Amino acid sequence: MQLSSRIFLGLFCLLVAILLLAPTLVVIPMSFNSNKSLAFPPAGFSWQWYDNFFTNPEWLLSLRNSFLIATVVAILATTLGTLAAFGVTRAAARTGGLLRAILITPMVVPGVVLAIGIYAVYLDTGLVGTVAGFVFAHTMLAIPFVLIAVSASLEVFDRRLETAAASLGAGKLTVFRTVTLPLILPGVLSGALFAFITSFDEIIVALFITSPYLKTLPVQIYSSITRDADPTVAAVGTLLFLATSFIIVAGLLIGMRRGRT
Amino acid sequence: MNATNRTPGASIDIRKASKRYGKFVALRDLDLSIRPGEFMTLLGPSGSGKTTTLNLIAGFTEVSSGSLEIGGKSVLGLPSHKRNIGVVFQHYALFPHMSVGRNVAYPLTLRGIGRAERDGKVRHALEMVKMADFAHRYPNELSGGQQQRVALARALVFDPPLLLMDEPLGALDKKLREWLQLEIKRIHRELGTTFVYVTHDQEEALVLSDRIAVFNGGQVEQIGNGRELYDHPATLFVGRFIGESTVLRGKADIVGGDTVVSIAGTKIVASGKISGHAAPVILLRPERAVLHRPGTGVVDGENRLSGIVEEAIYVGSGSKYDIRLKDGTTAVVRSPLGAPEFAIGDTAEIAFRPGDVTLLADDASADITLT
Ligand SMILES: Nc1ncnc2c1ncn2[C@@H]1O[C@H](COP(=O)(O)OP(=O)(O)OP(=O)(O)O)[C@@H](O)[C@H]1O
Ligand SMILES: [Mg+2]
C-alpha cells in the first residue's frame, strides 16, 4: 500500500474513533465543573456533583431501584432465555428457526412501539410505577440477548458428551449440572451481563411506566436534566462509564482465561 | 478393578428385535446372544445396523419391537444411566472441562463412592491403560490414542459387567490401532467383562474376538469365530465379506451327490450340494488354489481352470495373482514362496480339489451390498 493512502486511512480511523468517543469524553470534564451549568468546556474544578450524587436521597434511591430491578431481570431473563435457547437449538430445524424469530422480536420492534403497548396493558393491570412492572418489561427486552448468547454456546456444544455422561450413570438433571451447564457457562454469563445492562440503562419503556414514587436511574437522569442543568448527571454518567468499562474488561479477561483451558 | 471383587461379565439376549425410523427399517427381527465374559465383535458394512444394535444395548435408543435382556433381566424401558454399562465412543467423548483424573472419577462420584476408594480406583484404572502419569492433564492436551485410553479407563472404572465399544480405534493410525488392539485384548483377559465391539475392519475383528457377528441389512447373517466364518461361511455375503474370495458361477448339475458347475466350458466339481432352490455358486479361497503352467502337474480328480495373469504382486510371504478366466471372472490366487512364478500376460491353470471350495446359495444382493 502507498504511504499516502496509509496515512489517509489512519486519519480516517482516528476521525471515526473521535466521533464515537466524543460524547463520552465530553461528559467526564463536565462532571468536575465548579459552576451549576452544563457548559462545555467547564469552568474550574470541584467534586461537588459527586458529593451531591452520594448524599442526595433522590439519586441514591433511583440507583438502588435500578440495581434491584436489573438484578432480578438478569436472573429471570437468564433462566428463561437459557431454557428458550435449549428449545430453539434442540427443536427440529424448521420449528427452531420460527421460534427463534418470534423470541427475538422485542429486539427488532422499535422501543417506542413496545413502550406504548406495555403502557396500555399496565394501565389496566395497575403495574405502572411498580417494581414488578419494570421487571416484567425489562425481562422481555432482555430475553433475546440471553437467547442469542446461550444458543451460540449451545450450537458448538457437543451433545454426544451428554450421551457419554448418561452412559456413566448421570440422570438428565445431573448431566445438565455437571456437563452441559459448565460448558455453556461463558454464554450464560455473557447473557446475564447483557440482561443486566439492558435493564440498567433502559430509558424508553421506563419513561412510560415510571411514577414519581418509582424512578430508575436513567429516568432520574432524564428528569433532572430536563428540570434544570444539574451537572450531577455528568457525575453519574462518568461513574456509569467507569463501572461498565470495568465490567466489560473483566468479562473479556475471564473469557480469555476460559478460552485457554 | 482388582481381582477379588470384580463383577463377572453379563450375558446379552436379543430376540426378534426390530428398529424402525419412520418407514426405514434399521434392524429387522435381529437375534443375538452373547455369553458372559465373551468378546463379541459386530462386523458388517456401513449402514448394516451395528451402531443401532449397540445403542439399543446401551439404552440410547429403544427397540420398536422385540426383547432385550442383559444378565437375564429385561432392560426394556430402563434409561441408559441406570443400565450400568461402560461405553467407549469413536469420538472419545471426554469432558473437556475436567482433567483426566476427574473424567475417570466422574462415574464413581455419581455412585457416591468415598474419596479414598475413588482415588484408588481412578489410579488403578489409569494404570491399567498406562495413563497414570497424565491424571492432571486436560483432554485437549492429549493425543487421540491417549484420549481413547482415558475413555476406556473411564468406562471401566465402575466395574461394569458389560463394555460396549463403537469403532473406538477408527480415528487412529494403523500402528497405534494395532497396539491398542492388543491392549484391549489384554484388558479383556484380565477383567472377564463382556465386551461388545463394533468395527468394519475384519482384521481387527479377527485379532480381538472370541466370536464375530456378521451384520448385513439390519440382520445377523452368521455368528462364529474367525475360522468358522472363513472356512464355513453360511451365506455368500459372509463368504465374500470375510477375507478374499473368488465366486464362480455357471450352470450347475448334481452328479452322484456332488455339484458340477460348468464355467466357461470347463466342468468344475465341488463336493456336496446345497439345500433349497437357489442356484449354487462356488466360493474359492485364494490360498486353497495352486497355480500351474498349462498342462503341468496334473493330478487326477483335481479341478483345473485356465486363465491369463492380469496382475502379479509380490507380497513378501509369496505372490498374489489376479487371473482372468475365459468367462470374464477375475480369480484371486495366493502362492507361497517357492511356488512357480508367473508374469503378467502368462497363461496359468488354477488347480483345486472339490473338497477345498464352499458351495453357497447364489444371492445377487451379496454383491450389491459390498460396494
Ligand atoms: N436416527 C436415525 N434416523 C433415521 N435413520 C437412522 C438413524 N440412525 C440410524 N439410521 C439408519 O439406520 C441404518 C443403520 O445405521 P447404523 O448406524 O446402525 O449403521 P452402522 O452399521 O453402525 O454403520 P457404520 O459402519 O457406517 O457406522 C442406516 O441406514 C442409518 O441411515
Ligand atoms: Mg456405526
XYZ file of C-alpha atoms and ligand atoms in Angstrom:
664
model
C 0.000 0.000 0.000
C 1.169 3.501 -0.764
C 2.271 5.700 2.107
C -0.202 8.477 1.315
C -3.182 6.124 1.291
C -1.998 4.525 4.505
C -1.839 7.923 6.193
C -5.255 8.764 4.819
C -6.724 5.508 6.196
C -5.108 6.116 9.570
C -6.522 9.619 9.801
C -9.935 8.375 8.780
C -9.943 5.759 11.540
C -8.860 8.365 14.049
C -11.723 10.604 12.968
C -14.270 7.797 13.400
C -12.811 6.949 16.804
C -13.082 10.579 17.945
C -16.646 10.722 16.680
C -17.559 7.609 18.662
C -15.807 8.644 21.839
C -16.522 12.385 21.854
C -19.877 12.327 23.709
C -18.399 10.163 26.443
C -15.268 12.250 26.725
C -17.283 15.461 26.972
C -19.177 14.113 29.985
C -16.105 13.423 32.122
C -14.715 17.005 32.300
C -18.236 18.397 32.729
C -18.696 16.351 35.900
C -15.947 18.373 37.594
C -17.489 21.735 36.735
C -17.432 24.202 39.606
C -20.475 26.084 38.284
C -24.006 24.768 38.187
C -24.104 24.604 34.395
C -23.620 22.030 31.663
C -21.467 24.371 29.617
C -18.522 22.924 27.768
C -15.671 23.471 28.351
C -16.311 23.533 32.106
C -15.047 26.283 34.354
C -12.902 25.393 37.392
C -12.672 22.062 39.238
C -14.738 20.562 42.050
C -16.037 17.230 43.428
C -19.367 18.772 44.478
C -21.535 16.906 41.915
C -20.164 13.566 43.017
C -20.796 14.677 46.573
C -24.347 15.589 45.634
C -24.956 12.218 43.990
C -23.869 10.260 47.041
C -25.731 12.412 49.547
C -28.975 13.230 47.717
C -31.569 10.534 48.662
C -33.391 11.001 45.357
C -30.323 9.934 43.391
C -29.418 7.121 45.726
C -32.949 5.738 45.685
C -33.053 5.646 41.891
C -29.667 3.931 41.832
C -30.949 1.368 44.313
C -34.117 0.803 42.228
C -32.091 0.290 39.068
C -29.799 -2.181 40.786
C -32.649 -4.127 42.288
C -34.621 -4.284 39.038
C -31.597 -5.111 36.881
C -30.513 -7.900 39.228
C -33.923 -9.564 39.249
C -34.156 -9.094 35.481
C -30.740 -10.666 34.971
C -31.766 -13.740 36.980
C -35.177 -14.108 35.338
C -34.075 -13.387 31.782
C -31.056 -15.684 32.063
C -33.186 -18.556 33.314
C -35.949 -18.093 30.766
C -33.596 -17.216 27.919
C -31.407 -20.261 28.590
C -34.430 -22.569 28.592
C -35.651 -20.923 25.387
C -32.213 -21.397 23.823
C -32.421 -25.127 24.581
C -35.822 -25.295 22.943
C -34.683 -23.396 19.888
C -31.436 -25.309 19.288
C -32.903 -28.739 20.021
C -36.189 -28.440 18.147
C -36.389 -29.556 14.525
C -34.551 -27.051 12.311
C -37.747 -25.534 10.888
C -39.600 -25.139 14.185
C -36.431 -23.890 15.846
C -35.941 -21.157 13.275
C -39.534 -19.997 13.652
C -39.369 -19.979 17.453
C -36.147 -18.042 17.329
C -37.631 -15.404 15.043
C -40.583 -14.959 17.404
C -38.446 -14.832 20.530
C -36.186 -12.191 19.071
C -38.942 -9.704 18.128
C -38.505 -7.480 21.235
C -35.060 -6.673 19.866
C -36.305 -5.752 16.410
C -39.518 -3.878 17.173
C -38.915 -0.131 17.828
C -38.726 0.607 21.533
C -41.479 3.236 21.438
C -43.921 0.795 19.907
C -43.240 -1.705 22.661
C -43.445 1.061 25.248
C -46.901 2.112 24.084
C -48.147 -1.476 24.168
C -46.721 -2.132 27.589
C -48.087 1.134 28.952
C -51.568 0.347 27.668
C -51.570 -3.071 29.299
C -50.040 -1.779 32.549
C -52.659 0.946 32.916
C -55.351 -1.706 33.117
C -53.446 -4.077 35.351
C -52.072 -1.493 37.760
C -48.438 -2.294 37.008
C -47.396 1.285 36.226
C -44.811 2.522 38.685
C -44.238 -0.881 40.299
C -41.056 -2.909 40.600
C -42.886 -5.920 39.146
C -43.906 -3.799 36.149
C -40.320 -2.786 35.483
C -39.091 -6.345 35.965
C -41.621 -7.823 33.521
C -40.964 -5.231 30.835
C -37.198 -5.367 31.121
C -37.128 -9.183 31.254
C -38.978 -9.221 27.980
C -36.445 -6.838 26.470
C -33.503 -8.816 27.848
C -34.518 -12.365 26.889
C -33.434 -12.033 23.233
C -29.893 -11.126 24.309
C -29.671 -14.182 26.555
C -31.188 -16.352 23.844
C -28.574 -15.255 21.329
C -25.623 -15.637 23.685
C -26.687 -19.040 25.031
C -27.704 -20.554 21.704
C -24.325 -19.558 20.285
C -22.736 -21.645 23.062
C -25.185 -24.491 22.600
C -24.504 -24.714 18.892
C -20.845 -25.500 19.477
C -21.610 -27.778 22.430
C -21.063 -31.441 21.575
C -24.290 -33.212 22.510
C -22.568 -36.570 22.383
C -20.999 -35.626 25.717
C -24.483 -35.850 27.216
C -24.865 -39.379 25.876
C -21.484 -40.267 27.328
C -22.432 -38.828 30.721
C -25.694 -40.785 30.694
C -23.801 -43.997 29.981
C -21.614 -43.279 33.003
C -24.682 -43.103 35.233
C -25.844 -39.485 35.162
C -29.577 -38.730 35.030
C -30.875 -35.828 32.939
C -30.523 -33.150 35.629
C -27.081 -34.347 36.676
C -25.954 -34.306 33.058
C -27.125 -30.703 32.788
C -25.495 -29.645 36.049
C -22.152 -31.405 35.584
C -21.589 -31.374 31.830
C -23.865 -29.103 29.816
C -24.014 -26.074 32.095
C -20.271 -25.836 32.812
C -19.548 -25.993 29.103
C -22.091 -23.352 28.065
C -21.398 -21.179 31.112
C -19.499 -18.473 29.180
C -22.610 -17.977 27.036
C -24.909 -17.958 30.059
C -22.731 -15.451 31.917
C -22.438 -13.088 28.993
C -26.205 -13.428 28.532
C -26.699 -12.474 32.178
C -24.403 -9.489 31.783
C -26.266 -8.307 28.696
C -29.569 -8.759 30.508
C -28.364 -6.707 33.473
C -27.113 -3.884 31.308
C -30.222 -3.944 29.105
C -32.352 -3.324 32.173
C -29.945 -0.968 33.920
C -29.742 1.588 31.115
C -33.222 1.143 29.639
C -34.994 4.510 29.283
C -37.790 4.397 26.695
C -40.131 1.909 28.333
C -39.061 3.219 31.745
C -40.264 6.756 30.897
C -43.698 5.376 30.083
C -44.190 3.187 33.131
C -42.391 5.294 35.736
C -44.126 7.157 38.559
C -42.951 9.867 40.976
C -42.519 7.128 43.585
C -40.515 4.703 41.468
C -37.764 6.040 39.277
C -34.847 4.172 37.813
C -31.502 5.870 37.376
C -31.936 6.652 33.659
C -35.344 8.192 34.423
C -33.839 10.232 37.252
C -31.061 11.460 34.941
C -33.583 12.412 32.305
C -35.932 14.258 34.608
C -33.047 16.006 36.355
C -31.556 17.260 33.100
C -34.916 18.455 31.756
C -35.764 20.252 35.014
C -32.500 22.151 35.466
C -28.959 21.966 34.078
C -27.635 19.912 37.008
C -24.036 18.657 36.425
C -24.791 15.762 38.772
C -25.923 13.894 35.644
C -22.385 14.263 34.298
C -21.008 12.797 37.522
C -23.469 9.881 37.288
C -22.576 9.421 33.645
C -18.890 9.271 34.465
C -19.455 6.731 37.221
C -21.587 4.559 34.936
C -18.968 4.814 32.219
C -16.264 3.623 34.613
C -18.443 0.829 36.002
C -19.431 -0.571 32.601
C -15.873 -0.335 31.307
C -14.743 -2.285 34.342
C -17.395 -4.976 33.868
C -16.638 -5.373 30.181
C -12.880 -5.544 30.673
C -13.364 -8.074 33.474
C -15.693 -10.085 31.259
C -13.140 -10.087 28.453
C -10.379 -11.175 30.811
C -12.490 -14.037 32.196
C -13.391 -15.027 28.646
C -9.722 -15.123 27.688
C -8.811 -17.212 30.709
C -11.596 -19.735 29.970
C -10.649 -19.841 26.309
C -7.202 -21.060 27.202
C -8.193 -24.150 29.173
C -10.976 -53.267 39.310
C -8.906 -55.648 41.439
C -9.203 -59.375 41.011
C -11.171 -60.095 44.192
C -14.341 -58.019 43.849
C -14.571 -57.902 40.085
C -18.046 -58.033 38.561
C -18.489 -61.077 36.334
C -19.428 -60.426 32.718
C -23.095 -60.155 31.799
C -24.854 -62.117 29.101
C -26.947 -60.402 26.430
C -30.008 -61.850 24.743
C -31.647 -60.002 21.898
C -34.717 -61.674 20.423
C -36.604 -60.597 17.312
C -35.550 -57.014 17.832
C -36.611 -54.520 15.203
C -35.797 -50.854 14.988
C -37.665 -48.584 12.625
C -37.000 -44.926 11.882
C -40.275 -43.864 10.314
C -40.670 -46.232 7.383
C -36.998 -47.130 7.303
C -36.107 -50.438 8.960
C -32.647 -50.268 10.515
C -32.901 -53.640 12.300
C -35.113 -56.492 11.154
C -36.000 -59.269 13.628
C -32.473 -59.357 14.961
C -31.419 -62.305 17.138
C -28.148 -62.083 19.006
C -26.954 -63.941 22.103
C -23.714 -63.012 23.788
C -22.201 -65.180 26.523
C -20.924 -63.830 29.842
C -17.340 -62.668 29.555
C -17.264 -63.093 25.812
C -15.510 -60.727 23.382
C -18.115 -60.321 20.673
C -17.457 -58.194 17.616
C -20.193 -56.825 15.430
C -18.805 -56.683 11.912
C -20.535 -55.522 8.790
C -20.677 -52.925 6.055
C -21.689 -49.327 6.681
C -25.363 -48.921 7.490
C -25.865 -52.581 8.396
C -27.124 -51.746 11.899
C -24.082 -52.269 14.147
C -24.274 -48.919 15.901
C -28.043 -49.215 16.170
C -27.642 -52.563 17.942
C -25.059 -51.115 20.315
C -27.315 -48.121 21.023
C -30.161 -50.474 21.893
C -27.992 -52.357 24.367
C -26.700 -49.092 25.865
C -30.211 -47.665 26.121
C -29.570 -44.673 23.853
C -32.492 -45.812 21.699
C -35.380 -48.197 22.305
C -36.439 -51.175 20.187
C -39.572 -50.792 18.075
C -40.412 -54.427 18.851
C -38.712 -57.486 20.283
C -36.954 -58.220 23.563
C -33.619 -57.346 25.083
C -32.175 -58.949 28.196
C -28.917 -58.158 29.939
C -27.740 -60.651 32.540
C -31.059 -62.463 32.215
C -33.188 -59.404 33.024
C -35.232 -57.415 30.563
C -33.929 -53.857 30.254
C -36.693 -52.548 28.010
C -37.638 -49.072 29.171
C -34.648 -48.794 31.515
C -32.875 -45.471 30.805
C -29.202 -45.639 29.894
C -27.986 -44.082 33.125
C -29.475 -46.965 35.094
C -28.049 -49.758 32.963
C -24.531 -49.707 34.434
C -22.832 -50.348 31.099
C -19.483 -48.911 30.065
C -19.449 -47.289 26.628
C -16.455 -46.171 24.574
C -17.172 -43.950 21.584
C -15.249 -43.443 18.379
C -15.003 -39.735 19.170
C -13.626 -40.302 22.720
C -16.268 -38.047 24.348
C -14.062 -36.963 27.236
C -15.395 -33.978 29.189
C -13.184 -31.078 28.068
C -13.702 -29.102 31.288
C -12.419 -31.878 33.536
C -8.906 -33.183 33.963
C -8.145 -36.797 33.085
C -8.404 -37.713 36.754
C -11.803 -36.051 37.168
C -13.073 -37.614 33.957
C -12.252 -41.062 35.263
C -13.612 -40.221 38.721
C -16.919 -38.984 37.244
C -18.846 -42.299 37.265
C -17.570 -43.005 40.786
C -18.665 -39.605 42.101
C -22.129 -40.248 40.644
C -22.256 -43.521 42.536
C -21.384 -41.749 45.777
C -18.127 -43.587 46.290
C -15.971 -42.050 49.003
C -12.862 -40.101 48.249
C -10.232 -42.625 49.329
C -11.782 -45.546 47.467
C -12.407 -43.332 44.472
C -8.815 -42.160 44.239
C -7.609 -45.743 44.435
C -9.945 -46.926 41.690
C -9.061 -43.991 39.444
C -5.369 -44.720 39.858
C -5.918 -48.413 39.129
C -7.948 -47.704 36.032
C -5.378 -45.232 34.700
C -2.567 -47.679 35.413
C -4.435 -50.353 33.507
C -4.414 -48.186 30.365
C -0.904 -46.876 31.119
C -2.053 -43.297 31.624
C -1.316 -42.897 35.339
C 1.117 -40.031 34.724
C -1.490 -37.974 32.908
C -4.111 -37.568 35.646
C -3.652 -33.788 35.810
C -3.737 -33.135 32.084
C -6.814 -31.894 30.254
C -8.230 -33.839 27.285
C -7.087 -31.212 24.778
C -3.531 -31.798 25.953
C -3.634 -35.466 24.890
C -3.219 -37.262 21.570
C -6.111 -39.233 20.099
C -4.717 -42.555 21.293
C -4.176 -41.208 24.805
C -7.690 -39.772 24.906
C -9.142 -43.107 23.893
C -7.178 -44.876 26.634
C -8.587 -42.428 29.180
C -12.071 -43.024 27.786
C -11.524 -46.751 28.218
C -10.416 -46.243 31.827
C -13.488 -44.081 32.481
C -15.802 -46.717 31.008
C -14.283 -49.497 33.110
C -13.557 -47.754 36.413
C -17.001 -48.519 37.863
C -16.626 -52.259 37.172
C -19.498 -52.586 34.706
C -20.389 -56.170 33.763
C -20.534 -55.082 30.138
C -18.427 -52.807 27.944
C -19.603 -51.514 24.563
C -17.193 -50.020 22.051
C -18.214 -48.434 18.750
C -15.235 -48.279 16.417
C -13.042 -46.983 19.236
C -9.903 -47.093 17.117
C -11.483 -45.789 13.919
C -9.804 -42.392 14.099
C -6.295 -43.644 14.859
C -3.423 -44.573 12.572
C -2.581 -48.189 11.807
C 0.389 -48.666 14.146
C -1.412 -47.185 17.127
C -4.534 -49.150 16.285
C -2.657 -52.433 16.285
C -1.007 -51.655 19.597
C -4.288 -50.633 21.228
C -5.992 -53.760 19.894
C -3.527 -55.821 21.883
C -4.065 -53.603 24.935
C -7.830 -54.035 24.711
C -7.400 -57.779 24.344
C -5.161 -57.890 27.408
C -7.626 -55.849 29.465
C -10.466 -58.130 28.409
C -8.477 -61.156 29.540
C -7.668 -59.510 32.877
C -11.194 -58.360 33.713
C -13.511 -61.035 32.378
C -16.043 -58.350 31.480
C -18.292 -58.976 28.473
C -17.035 -56.826 25.583
C -19.154 -55.913 22.580
C -17.067 -54.267 19.916
C -18.135 -52.680 16.647
C -15.819 -52.410 13.696
C -15.894 -52.681 9.952
C -12.260 -53.748 9.866
C -12.323 -57.535 9.620
C -8.674 -57.920 10.520
C -9.367 -56.092 13.770
C -12.327 -58.373 14.361
C -10.177 -61.455 13.846
C -7.454 -60.190 16.188
C -9.805 -59.325 19.051
C -12.848 -61.512 19.132
C -13.966 -64.771 20.614
C -16.842 -64.664 18.183
C -17.901 -62.339 15.375
C -21.449 -61.486 14.383
C -21.588 -60.555 10.711
C -24.256 -57.929 10.054
C -25.953 -57.274 6.757
C -29.013 -55.160 6.082
C -30.143 -54.958 9.705
C -29.760 -58.677 10.412
C -27.102 -61.017 11.698
C -26.093 -63.317 8.845
C -23.804 -65.559 10.854
C -22.115 -65.792 14.234
C -18.916 -67.721 14.720
C -15.222 -67.480 15.391
C -12.887 -66.325 12.634
C -12.098 -69.821 11.405
C -15.761 -70.843 11.191
C -16.663 -67.721 9.271
C -13.732 -68.046 6.890
C -13.897 -71.788 6.265
C -17.625 -72.355 6.565
C -19.497 -69.203 5.612
C -23.237 -69.685 5.885
C -24.108 -67.248 3.146
C -22.462 -65.858 0.062
C -22.421 -62.457 1.735
C -20.395 -63.726 4.698
C -18.054 -65.629 2.377
C -17.374 -62.533 0.357
C -17.204 -60.153 3.318
C -14.711 -62.179 5.349
C -11.371 -62.443 3.604
C -10.610 -62.626 -0.067
C -12.517 -64.969 -2.346
C -13.406 -65.826 -5.889
C -17.023 -66.552 -6.748
C -17.502 -68.995 -9.625
C -20.921 -69.032 -11.270
C -22.280 -71.279 -14.016
C -24.905 -73.838 -14.951
C -24.995 -76.436 -12.187
C -25.932 -80.138 -12.126
C -25.908 -82.743 -9.397
C -23.807 -85.751 -10.333
C -23.522 -88.597 -7.815
C -24.110 -86.381 -4.789
C -21.641 -83.718 -5.880
C -22.297 -80.471 -7.689
C -20.842 -79.901 -11.120
C -20.726 -76.330 -12.374
C -19.696 -75.507 -15.879
C -17.587 -72.387 -16.038
C -16.596 -71.090 -19.457
C -16.922 -74.604 -20.866
C -14.934 -76.295 -18.109
C -16.665 -78.640 -15.678
C -15.782 -77.890 -12.071
C -16.684 -80.341 -9.322
C -17.487 -79.234 -5.788
C -18.166 -81.754 -3.026
C -21.732 -81.991 -1.787
C -24.742 -79.912 -2.695
C -26.798 -77.120 -1.201
C -30.324 -77.436 0.041
C -33.082 -75.201 -1.242
C -33.973 -73.968 -4.665
C -31.363 -71.230 -5.178
C -28.661 -71.690 -7.793
C -25.377 -72.910 -6.264
C -22.164 -70.911 -6.626
C -18.628 -71.938 -5.752
C -16.548 -69.882 -3.323
C -12.796 -70.372 -3.694
C -10.286 -69.035 -1.133
C -7.061 -67.647 -2.669
C -4.699 -69.927 -0.743
C -6.691 -73.091 -1.466
C -5.723 -72.965 -5.149
C -2.373 -73.745 -6.751
C -1.142 -72.196 -9.999
C 0.421 -74.395 -12.673
C 1.848 -73.801 -16.132
C -0.569 -75.188 -18.746
C -0.577 -78.966 -18.826
C 1.873 -79.478 -15.941
C 1.372 -81.052 -12.530
C -1.966 -82.593 -13.388
C -3.444 -84.652 -10.538
C -6.431 -86.911 -11.030
C -9.668 -85.601 -9.521
C -8.469 -82.009 -9.253
C -10.291 -79.138 -10.906
C -8.486 -77.024 -13.467
C -9.407 -73.569 -14.719
C -7.322 -71.787 -17.298
C -6.829 -68.035 -17.411
C -4.481 -65.141 -18.164
C -2.441 -63.496 -15.404
C -3.760 -59.978 -15.137
C -1.869 -58.797 -12.080
C 1.061 -60.255 -10.167
C 2.012 -58.724 -6.835
C 4.893 -59.774 -4.631
C 3.662 -59.647 -1.013
C 6.682 -60.908 0.922
C 5.197 -64.189 2.076
C 4.607 -65.108 -1.560
C 2.743 -63.680 -4.504
C -0.796 -62.654 -5.156
C -2.238 -63.122 -8.638
C -5.358 -61.866 -10.351
C -6.273 -64.343 -13.058
C -8.804 -63.507 -15.735
C -10.905 -66.522 -16.692
C -12.478 -67.041 -20.104
C -15.928 -66.009 -18.844
C -14.575 -62.678 -17.616
C -14.413 -63.580 -13.894
C -11.277 -62.472 -12.084
C -9.954 -65.140 -9.726
C -7.605 -64.348 -6.836
C -4.850 -66.838 -6.036
C -2.103 -66.607 -3.427
C 1.018 -68.674 -3.977
C 3.543 -69.339 -1.235
C 7.249 -68.604 -1.707
C 8.891 -71.293 -3.826
C 5.844 -71.961 -5.962
C 6.193 -71.348 -9.701
C 6.113 -67.672 -10.510
C 4.118 -66.030 -13.246
C 4.321 -62.718 -15.088
C 1.500 -60.558 -16.339
C 0.147 -61.951 -19.599
C 1.192 -65.570 -18.879
C -1.352 -68.319 -19.215
C -1.873 -70.170 -15.921
C -4.026 -73.018 -14.718
C -5.740 -72.787 -11.345
C -5.923 -76.171 -9.618
C -8.040 -77.044 -6.569
C -9.706 -80.103 -5.049
C -13.501 -80.487 -4.969
C -13.416 -80.516 -1.166
C -11.480 -77.261 -0.857
C -14.259 -74.990 -2.061
C -17.522 -73.959 -0.448
C -20.886 -74.284 -2.132
C -23.310 -71.476 -1.354
C -26.706 -70.334 -2.478
C -26.416 -67.529 -5.000
C -27.521 -64.164 -3.735
C -27.272 -61.174 -6.009
C -27.590 -58.787 -3.052
C -24.275 -60.075 -1.666
C -22.517 -58.254 -4.490
C -24.502 -55.057 -4.285
C -24.154 -54.622 -0.533
C -20.411 -54.915 -0.723
C -19.854 -51.916 -2.981
N -31.733 -41.527 13.935
C -31.871 -42.150 12.752
N -32.867 -41.794 11.902
C -33.014 -42.420 10.715
N -32.228 -43.422 10.271
C -31.231 -43.818 11.063
C -30.988 -43.203 12.343
N -29.914 -43.808 12.898
C -29.512 -44.746 12.003
N -30.288 -44.758 10.917
C -30.159 -45.659 9.750
O -30.101 -46.980 10.212
C -29.178 -47.736 9.445
C -28.206 -48.436 10.351
O -27.378 -47.458 10.939
P -26.173 -47.809 11.881
O -25.656 -46.537 12.411
O -26.589 -48.830 12.859
O -25.124 -48.433 10.863
P -23.667 -48.992 11.178
O -23.716 -50.458 10.893
O -23.209 -48.572 12.504
O -22.823 -48.290 10.031
P -21.358 -47.609 10.102
O -20.384 -48.713 9.912
O -21.374 -46.692 8.930
O -21.231 -46.895 11.400
C -28.527 -46.776 8.479
O -29.071 -46.962 7.187
C -28.864 -45.416 9.015
O -29.021 -44.495 7.984
Mg -21.736 -47.156 13.237
